[in-house]
Short mmCIF file of C-alpha atoms in Angstrom, two decimals:
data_model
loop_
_atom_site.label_atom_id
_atom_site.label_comp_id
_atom_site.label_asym_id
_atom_site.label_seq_id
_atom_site.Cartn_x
_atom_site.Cartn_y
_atom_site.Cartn_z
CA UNK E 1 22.50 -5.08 -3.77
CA UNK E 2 19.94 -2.75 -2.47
CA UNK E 3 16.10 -3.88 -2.03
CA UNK E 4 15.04 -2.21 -4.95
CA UNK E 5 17.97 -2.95 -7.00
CA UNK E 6 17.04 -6.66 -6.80
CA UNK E 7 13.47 -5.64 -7.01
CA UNK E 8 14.88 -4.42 -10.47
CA UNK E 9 16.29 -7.29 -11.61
CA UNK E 10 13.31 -9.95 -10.57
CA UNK E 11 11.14 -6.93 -12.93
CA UNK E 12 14.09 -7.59 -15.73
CA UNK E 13 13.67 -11.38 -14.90
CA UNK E 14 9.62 -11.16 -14.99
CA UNK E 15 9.62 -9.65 -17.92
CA UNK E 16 12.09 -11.89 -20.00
CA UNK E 17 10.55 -14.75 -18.90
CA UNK E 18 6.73 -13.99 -20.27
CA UNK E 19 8.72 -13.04 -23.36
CA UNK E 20 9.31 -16.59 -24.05
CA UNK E 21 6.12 -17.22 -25.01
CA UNK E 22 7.03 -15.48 -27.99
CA UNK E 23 9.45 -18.37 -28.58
CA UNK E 24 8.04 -20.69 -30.93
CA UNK E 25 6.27 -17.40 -33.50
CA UNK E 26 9.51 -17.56 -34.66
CA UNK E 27 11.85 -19.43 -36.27
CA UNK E 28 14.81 -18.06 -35.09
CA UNK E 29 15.58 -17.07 -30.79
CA UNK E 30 18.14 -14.39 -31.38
CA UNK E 31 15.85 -11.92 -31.48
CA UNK E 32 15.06 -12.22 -28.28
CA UNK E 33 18.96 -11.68 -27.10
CA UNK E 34 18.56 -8.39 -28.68
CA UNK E 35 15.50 -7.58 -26.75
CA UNK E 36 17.31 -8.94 -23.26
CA UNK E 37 20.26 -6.68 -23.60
CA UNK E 38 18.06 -3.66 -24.55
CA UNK E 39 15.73 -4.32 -21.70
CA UNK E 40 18.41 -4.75 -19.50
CA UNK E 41 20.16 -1.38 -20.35
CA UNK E 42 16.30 0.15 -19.75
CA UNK E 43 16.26 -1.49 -16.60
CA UNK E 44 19.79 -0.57 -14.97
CA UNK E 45 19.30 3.19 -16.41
CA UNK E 46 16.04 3.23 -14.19
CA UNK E 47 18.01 1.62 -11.50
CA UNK E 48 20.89 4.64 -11.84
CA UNK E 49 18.10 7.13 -11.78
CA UNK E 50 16.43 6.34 -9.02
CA UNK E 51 19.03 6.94 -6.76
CA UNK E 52 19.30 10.29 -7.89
CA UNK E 53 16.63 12.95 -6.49
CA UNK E 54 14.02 13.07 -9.36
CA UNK E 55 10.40 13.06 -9.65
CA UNK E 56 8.87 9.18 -10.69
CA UNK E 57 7.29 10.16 -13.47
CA UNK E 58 10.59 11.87 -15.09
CA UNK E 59 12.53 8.72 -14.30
CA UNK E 60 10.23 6.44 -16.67
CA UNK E 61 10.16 9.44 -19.82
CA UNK E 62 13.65 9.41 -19.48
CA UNK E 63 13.74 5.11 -20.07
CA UNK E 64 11.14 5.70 -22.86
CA UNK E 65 13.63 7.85 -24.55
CA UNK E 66 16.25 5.56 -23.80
CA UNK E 67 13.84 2.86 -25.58
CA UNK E 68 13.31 5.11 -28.31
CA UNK E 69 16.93 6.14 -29.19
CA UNK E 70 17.27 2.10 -29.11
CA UNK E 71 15.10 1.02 -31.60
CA UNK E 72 15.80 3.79 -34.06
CA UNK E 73 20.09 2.53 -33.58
CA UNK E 74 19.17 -1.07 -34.25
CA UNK E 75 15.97 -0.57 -37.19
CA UNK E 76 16.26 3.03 -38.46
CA UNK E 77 19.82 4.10 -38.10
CA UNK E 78 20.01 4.80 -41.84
CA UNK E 79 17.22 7.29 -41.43
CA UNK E 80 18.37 8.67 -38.00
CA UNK E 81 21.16 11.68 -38.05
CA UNK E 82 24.27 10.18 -36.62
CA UNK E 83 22.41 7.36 -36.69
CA UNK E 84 21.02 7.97 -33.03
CA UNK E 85 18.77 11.13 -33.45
CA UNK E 86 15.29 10.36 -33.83
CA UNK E 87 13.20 12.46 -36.52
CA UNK E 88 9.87 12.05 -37.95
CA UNK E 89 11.91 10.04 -40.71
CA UNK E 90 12.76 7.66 -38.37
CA UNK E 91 9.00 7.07 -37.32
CA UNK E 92 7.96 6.74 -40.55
CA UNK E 93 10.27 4.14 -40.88
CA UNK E 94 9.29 2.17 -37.82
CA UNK E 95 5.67 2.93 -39.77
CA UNK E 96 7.16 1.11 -42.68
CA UNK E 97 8.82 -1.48 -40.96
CA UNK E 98 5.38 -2.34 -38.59
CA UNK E 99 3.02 -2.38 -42.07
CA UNK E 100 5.19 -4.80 -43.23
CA UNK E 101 5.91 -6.60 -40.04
CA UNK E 102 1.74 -7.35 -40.07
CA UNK E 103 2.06 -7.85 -43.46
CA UNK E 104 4.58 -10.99 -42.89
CA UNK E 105 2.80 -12.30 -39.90
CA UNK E 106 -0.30 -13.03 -42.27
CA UNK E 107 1.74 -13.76 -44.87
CA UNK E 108 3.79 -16.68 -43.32
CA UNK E 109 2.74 -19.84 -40.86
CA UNK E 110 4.24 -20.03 -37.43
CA UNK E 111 7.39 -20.14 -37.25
CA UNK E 112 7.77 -16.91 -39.47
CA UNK E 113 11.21 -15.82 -40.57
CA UNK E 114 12.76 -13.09 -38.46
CA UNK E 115 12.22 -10.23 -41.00
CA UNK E 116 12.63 -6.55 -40.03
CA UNK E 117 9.37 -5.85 -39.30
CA UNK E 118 8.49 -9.30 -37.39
CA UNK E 119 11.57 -8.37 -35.44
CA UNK E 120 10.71 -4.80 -34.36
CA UNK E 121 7.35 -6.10 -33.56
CA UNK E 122 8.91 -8.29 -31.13
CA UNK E 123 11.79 -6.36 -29.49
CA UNK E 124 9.55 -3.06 -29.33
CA UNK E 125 6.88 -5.27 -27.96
CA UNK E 126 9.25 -7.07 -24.68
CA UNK E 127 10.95 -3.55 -24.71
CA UNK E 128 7.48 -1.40 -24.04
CA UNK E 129 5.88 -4.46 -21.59
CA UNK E 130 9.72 -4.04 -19.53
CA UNK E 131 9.27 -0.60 -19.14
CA UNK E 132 5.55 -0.42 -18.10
CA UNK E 133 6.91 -3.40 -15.43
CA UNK E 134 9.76 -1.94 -13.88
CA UNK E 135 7.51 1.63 -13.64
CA UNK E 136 5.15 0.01 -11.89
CA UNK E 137 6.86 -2.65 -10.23
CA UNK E 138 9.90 -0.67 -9.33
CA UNK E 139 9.64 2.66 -9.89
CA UNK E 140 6.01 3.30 -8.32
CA UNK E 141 6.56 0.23 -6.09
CA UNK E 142 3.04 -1.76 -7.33
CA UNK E 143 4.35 -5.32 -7.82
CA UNK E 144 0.65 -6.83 -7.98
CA UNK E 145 -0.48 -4.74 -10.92
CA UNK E 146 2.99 -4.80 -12.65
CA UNK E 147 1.47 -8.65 -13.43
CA UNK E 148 -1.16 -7.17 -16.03
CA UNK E 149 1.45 -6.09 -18.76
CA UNK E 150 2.91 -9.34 -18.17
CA UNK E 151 -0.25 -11.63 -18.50
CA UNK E 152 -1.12 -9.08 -21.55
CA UNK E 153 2.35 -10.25 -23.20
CA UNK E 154 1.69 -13.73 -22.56
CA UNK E 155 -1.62 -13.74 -23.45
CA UNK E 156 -0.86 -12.19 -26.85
CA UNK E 157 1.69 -14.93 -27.36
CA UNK E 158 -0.42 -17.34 -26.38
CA UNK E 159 -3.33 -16.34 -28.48
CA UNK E 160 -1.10 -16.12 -32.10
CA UNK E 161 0.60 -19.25 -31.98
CA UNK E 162 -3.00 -21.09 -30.73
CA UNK E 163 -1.36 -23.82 -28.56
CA UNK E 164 -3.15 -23.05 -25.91
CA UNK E 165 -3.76 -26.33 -23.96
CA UNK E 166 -0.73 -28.24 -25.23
CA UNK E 167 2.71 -29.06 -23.21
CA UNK E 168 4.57 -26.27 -24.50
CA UNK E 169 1.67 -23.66 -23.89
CA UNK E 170 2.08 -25.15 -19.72
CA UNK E 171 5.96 -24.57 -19.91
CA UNK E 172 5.42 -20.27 -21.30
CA UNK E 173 2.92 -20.53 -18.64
CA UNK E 174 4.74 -21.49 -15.93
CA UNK E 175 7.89 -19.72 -16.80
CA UNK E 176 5.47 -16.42 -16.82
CA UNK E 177 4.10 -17.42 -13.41
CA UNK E 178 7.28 -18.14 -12.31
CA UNK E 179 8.78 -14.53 -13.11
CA UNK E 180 5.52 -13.07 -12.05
CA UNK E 181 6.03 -14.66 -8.29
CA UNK E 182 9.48 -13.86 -8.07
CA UNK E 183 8.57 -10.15 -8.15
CA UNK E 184 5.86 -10.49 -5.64
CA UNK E 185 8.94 -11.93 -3.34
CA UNK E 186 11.56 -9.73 -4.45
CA UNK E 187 8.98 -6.61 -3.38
CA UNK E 188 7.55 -8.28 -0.33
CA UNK E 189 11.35 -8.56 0.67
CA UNK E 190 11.71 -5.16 0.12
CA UNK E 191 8.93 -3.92 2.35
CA UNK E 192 10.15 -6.22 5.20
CA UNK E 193 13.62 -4.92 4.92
CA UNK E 194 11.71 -1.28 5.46
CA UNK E 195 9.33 -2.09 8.02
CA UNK E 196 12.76 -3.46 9.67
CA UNK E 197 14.17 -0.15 9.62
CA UNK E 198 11.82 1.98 10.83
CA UNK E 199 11.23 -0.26 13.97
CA UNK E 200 14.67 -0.35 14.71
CA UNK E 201 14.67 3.59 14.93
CA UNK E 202 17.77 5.50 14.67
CA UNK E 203 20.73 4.65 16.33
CA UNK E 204 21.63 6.17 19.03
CA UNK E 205 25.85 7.50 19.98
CA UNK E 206 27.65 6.01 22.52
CA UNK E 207 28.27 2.86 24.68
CA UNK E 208 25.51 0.24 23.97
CA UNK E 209 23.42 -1.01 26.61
CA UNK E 210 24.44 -3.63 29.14
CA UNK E 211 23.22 -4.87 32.26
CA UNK E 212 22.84 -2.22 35.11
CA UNK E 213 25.74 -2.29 37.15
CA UNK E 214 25.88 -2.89 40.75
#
Protein backbone atom coordinates (compact mmCIF):
# COMPACT_ATOMS: atom_id res chain seq x y z
CA UNK A 1 0.00 0.00 0.00
CA UNK A 2 1.15 3.35 -1.05
CA UNK A 3 1.99 6.22 1.66
CA UNK A 4 -1.04 7.94 1.11
CA UNK A 5 -3.16 5.00 0.70
CA UNK A 6 -2.43 4.08 4.35
CA UNK A 7 -2.53 7.72 5.14
CA UNK A 8 -6.20 7.04 3.93
CA UNK A 9 -7.05 4.44 5.95
CA UNK A 10 -5.48 5.83 9.50
CA UNK A 11 -8.06 9.16 8.21
CA UNK A 12 -10.94 6.24 7.83
CA UNK A 13 -9.61 4.84 11.22
CA UNK A 14 -9.45 8.52 12.92
CA UNK A 15 -12.55 9.22 12.02
CA UNK A 16 -14.47 5.99 13.14
CA UNK A 17 -12.92 6.02 16.19
CA UNK A 18 -14.11 9.74 17.49
CA UNK A 19 -17.42 8.43 16.20
CA UNK A 20 -17.69 6.24 19.12
CA UNK A 21 -18.34 8.77 21.29
CA UNK A 22 -21.58 8.77 19.79
CA UNK A 23 -21.95 5.28 21.28
CA UNK A 24 -23.88 5.43 24.30
CA UNK A 25 -26.73 8.54 22.61
CA UNK A 26 -28.08 5.60 21.42
CA UNK A 27 -29.58 2.65 22.21
CA UNK A 28 -28.79 0.68 19.47
CA UNK A 29 -24.72 0.47 17.62
CA UNK A 30 -25.82 -0.53 14.17
CA UNK A 31 -26.08 2.64 13.09
CA UNK A 32 -22.83 3.20 13.25
CA UNK A 33 -21.99 0.01 10.81
CA UNK A 34 -23.95 1.90 8.34
CA UNK A 35 -21.95 4.99 8.78
CA UNK A 36 -18.43 2.75 8.62
CA UNK A 37 -19.26 1.21 5.32
CA UNK A 38 -20.44 4.57 3.84
CA UNK A 39 -17.38 6.32 5.08
CA UNK A 40 -15.33 3.75 3.89
CA UNK A 41 -16.73 3.78 0.26
CA UNK A 42 -16.07 7.91 0.63
CA UNK A 43 -12.74 7.17 1.62
CA UNK A 44 -11.48 4.49 -1.06
CA UNK A 45 -13.36 6.68 -3.91
CA UNK A 46 -10.95 9.59 -2.75
CA UNK A 47 -8.21 7.09 -2.65
CA UNK A 48 -9.13 5.96 -6.58
CA UNK A 49 -9.21 9.60 -7.47
CA UNK A 50 -6.27 10.71 -6.41
CA UNK A 51 -4.28 8.69 -8.47
CA UNK A 52 -5.85 10.01 -11.36
CA UNK A 53 -4.62 13.63 -12.64
CA UNK A 54 -7.30 15.98 -11.13
CA UNK A 55 -7.35 19.18 -9.40
CA UNK A 56 -7.78 18.71 -5.15
CA UNK A 57 -10.54 20.56 -4.86
CA UNK A 58 -12.59 18.45 -7.66
CA UNK A 59 -11.54 15.26 -5.91
CA UNK A 60 -13.43 16.22 -2.51
CA UNK A 61 -16.93 17.68 -4.64
CA UNK A 62 -16.82 14.58 -6.28
CA UNK A 63 -16.85 12.49 -2.48
CA UNK A 64 -19.52 15.06 -1.38
CA UNK A 65 -21.64 13.86 -4.17
CA UNK A 66 -20.78 10.48 -3.49
CA UNK A 67 -22.02 11.34 0.24
CA UNK A 68 -24.98 12.87 -1.08
CA UNK A 69 -26.23 10.14 -3.53
CA UNK A 70 -25.65 7.95 -0.16
CA UNK A 71 -27.83 9.36 2.15
CA UNK A 72 -30.67 10.04 -0.23
CA UNK A 73 -30.32 5.65 -1.20
CA UNK A 74 -30.45 4.78 2.47
CA UNK A 75 -33.21 7.84 3.95
CA UNK A 76 -34.95 9.27 0.85
CA UNK A 77 -34.97 6.62 -1.79
CA UNK A 78 -38.78 6.78 -1.94
CA UNK A 79 -38.50 10.41 -2.88
CA UNK A 80 -35.36 10.05 -5.12
CA UNK A 81 -35.99 8.99 -9.03
CA UNK A 82 -34.59 5.54 -9.38
CA UNK A 83 -34.17 5.87 -6.04
CA UNK A 84 -30.54 7.38 -6.47
CA UNK A 85 -31.21 10.85 -8.12
CA UNK A 86 -31.25 13.57 -5.78
CA UNK A 87 -34.04 16.39 -6.26
CA UNK A 88 -35.18 19.14 -4.15
CA UNK A 89 -37.79 16.39 -2.93
CA UNK A 90 -35.22 14.53 -1.58
CA UNK A 91 -33.86 17.58 0.52
CA UNK A 92 -36.93 18.34 1.76
CA UNK A 93 -37.09 15.08 3.00
CA UNK A 94 -33.74 15.03 4.75
CA UNK A 95 -35.52 18.58 6.04
CA UNK A 96 -38.27 16.40 7.36
CA UNK A 97 -36.34 13.73 8.61
CA UNK A 98 -33.65 16.37 10.60
CA UNK A 99 -36.94 18.43 12.24
CA UNK A 100 -37.91 15.38 13.52
CA UNK A 101 -34.58 13.90 14.30
CA UNK A 102 -34.23 17.24 16.88
CA UNK A 103 -37.54 16.72 17.67
CA UNK A 104 -36.73 13.02 19.17
CA UNK A 105 -33.48 13.98 20.70
CA UNK A 106 -35.53 16.38 23.12
CA UNK A 107 -38.14 14.23 23.20
CA UNK A 108 -36.37 11.06 24.57
CA UNK A 109 -33.46 10.51 27.45
CA UNK A 110 -30.14 9.09 26.43
CA UNK A 111 -30.16 6.26 25.04
CA UNK A 112 -32.80 7.43 22.37
CA UNK A 113 -34.26 4.90 19.97
CA UNK A 114 -32.63 4.81 16.56
CA UNK A 115 -35.48 6.63 14.68
CA UNK A 116 -35.02 7.99 11.14
CA UNK A 117 -34.17 11.20 11.93
CA UNK A 118 -31.77 10.36 15.07
CA UNK A 119 -30.18 8.08 12.55
CA UNK A 120 -29.51 10.51 9.68
CA UNK A 121 -28.32 12.87 12.24
CA UNK A 122 -25.74 10.47 13.09
CA UNK A 123 -24.56 8.84 9.83
CA UNK A 124 -24.68 12.36 7.95
CA UNK A 125 -22.86 13.69 10.92
CA UNK A 126 -19.54 10.75 10.92
CA UNK A 127 -20.14 10.89 7.06
CA UNK A 128 -19.52 14.97 6.69
CA UNK A 129 -16.59 14.95 9.75
CA UNK A 130 -14.86 11.75 7.30
CA UNK A 131 -14.90 13.77 4.45
CA UNK A 132 -13.65 17.14 5.86
CA UNK A 133 -10.71 14.55 7.45
CA UNK A 134 -9.56 12.72 4.62
CA UNK A 135 -9.63 16.38 2.52
CA UNK A 136 -7.53 17.71 4.77
CA UNK A 137 -5.66 14.95 6.06
CA UNK A 138 -5.22 13.19 2.79
CA UNK A 139 -6.20 14.98 0.08
CA UNK A 140 -4.48 18.49 0.98
CA UNK A 141 -1.91 16.56 3.08
CA UNK A 142 -2.64 18.75 6.63
CA UNK A 143 -2.75 15.92 9.21
CA UNK A 144 -2.47 18.48 12.27
CA UNK A 145 -5.58 20.45 11.38
CA UNK A 146 -7.51 17.36 10.08
CA UNK A 147 -7.68 16.90 14.27
CA UNK A 148 -10.27 19.91 14.57
CA UNK A 149 -13.29 18.11 12.81
CA UNK A 150 -12.38 15.30 14.90
CA UNK A 151 -12.20 17.01 18.41
CA UNK A 152 -15.49 18.97 17.03
CA UNK A 153 -17.20 15.36 16.68
CA UNK A 154 -16.07 14.31 19.94
CA UNK A 155 -16.73 17.23 21.61
CA UNK A 156 -20.34 17.28 20.40
CA UNK A 157 -20.67 13.75 21.68
CA UNK A 158 -19.24 14.49 24.63
CA UNK A 159 -21.25 17.52 25.40
CA UNK A 160 -25.02 15.65 24.71
CA UNK A 161 -24.60 12.68 26.64
CA UNK A 162 -22.89 15.00 29.73
CA UNK A 163 -20.50 12.29 31.04
CA UNK A 164 -17.86 14.23 30.81
CA UNK A 165 -15.47 13.23 33.69
CA UNK A 166 -16.68 9.66 34.13
CA UNK A 167 -14.80 6.24 32.95
CA UNK A 168 -16.56 5.90 29.85
CA UNK A 169 -16.10 9.68 28.82
CA UNK A 170 -11.82 8.63 29.32
CA UNK A 171 -12.34 5.47 27.05
CA UNK A 172 -14.24 7.96 23.74
CA UNK A 173 -11.40 10.05 24.74
CA UNK A 174 -8.72 7.99 24.34
CA UNK A 175 -10.02 6.04 21.46
CA UNK A 176 -10.30 9.72 19.70
CA UNK A 177 -6.70 10.47 20.72
CA UNK A 178 -5.74 7.32 19.71
CA UNK A 179 -7.10 7.69 15.98
CA UNK A 180 -6.02 11.25 16.06
CA UNK A 181 -2.13 10.06 16.66
CA UNK A 182 -2.24 7.39 14.33
CA UNK A 183 -2.74 9.93 11.52
CA UNK A 184 -0.03 12.17 12.71
CA UNK A 185 2.23 8.78 12.21
CA UNK A 186 0.66 7.49 9.22
CA UNK A 187 1.49 11.23 7.54
CA UNK A 188 4.82 11.72 9.22
CA UNK A 189 5.59 8.23 7.56
CA UNK A 190 4.58 9.50 4.50
CA UNK A 191 6.82 12.54 4.38
CA UNK A 192 9.85 10.39 5.41
CA UNK A 193 9.17 7.93 2.70
CA UNK A 194 9.37 11.32 0.33
CA UNK A 195 12.17 13.05 1.76
CA UNK A 196 13.74 9.38 1.13
CA UNK A 197 13.17 9.68 -2.40
CA UNK A 198 14.25 12.76 -3.35
CA UNK A 199 17.68 12.24 -1.58
CA UNK A 200 18.20 9.16 -3.20
CA UNK A 201 17.91 11.00 -6.68
CA UNK A 202 17.19 9.15 -9.75
CA UNK A 203 18.75 6.15 -10.62
CA UNK A 204 21.16 6.06 -12.76
CA UNK A 205 21.65 2.95 -16.01
CA UNK A 206 24.23 0.67 -15.92
CA UNK A 207 26.73 -1.35 -13.76
CA UNK A 208 26.55 -0.14 -10.09
CA UNK A 209 29.47 1.13 -8.41
CA UNK A 210 32.24 -1.00 -6.97
CA UNK A 211 35.57 -0.50 -5.77
CA UNK A 212 38.07 1.08 -8.32
CA UNK A 213 39.91 -1.51 -9.90
CA UNK A 214 43.54 -1.90 -9.97
Amino acid sequence: MSGRGKLALCALLATLLAACALLPLVSSPAWLLEAAVMAALVSGAGALMRRVPMARTVTVVLQAVLVVLMLTVVFAHSAAPLGLVPTPDVFERFGALLTSGGDDVTRYSIPAPPTEGIKLMLVGGVLVIGLAVDAIGVTFRGAAPAGLPLLALYAVASGISGSTGTAASWLWFLLAAAGYLLLLLAEGGDRLSRWGRVFAGPARPGRPPGPPSR
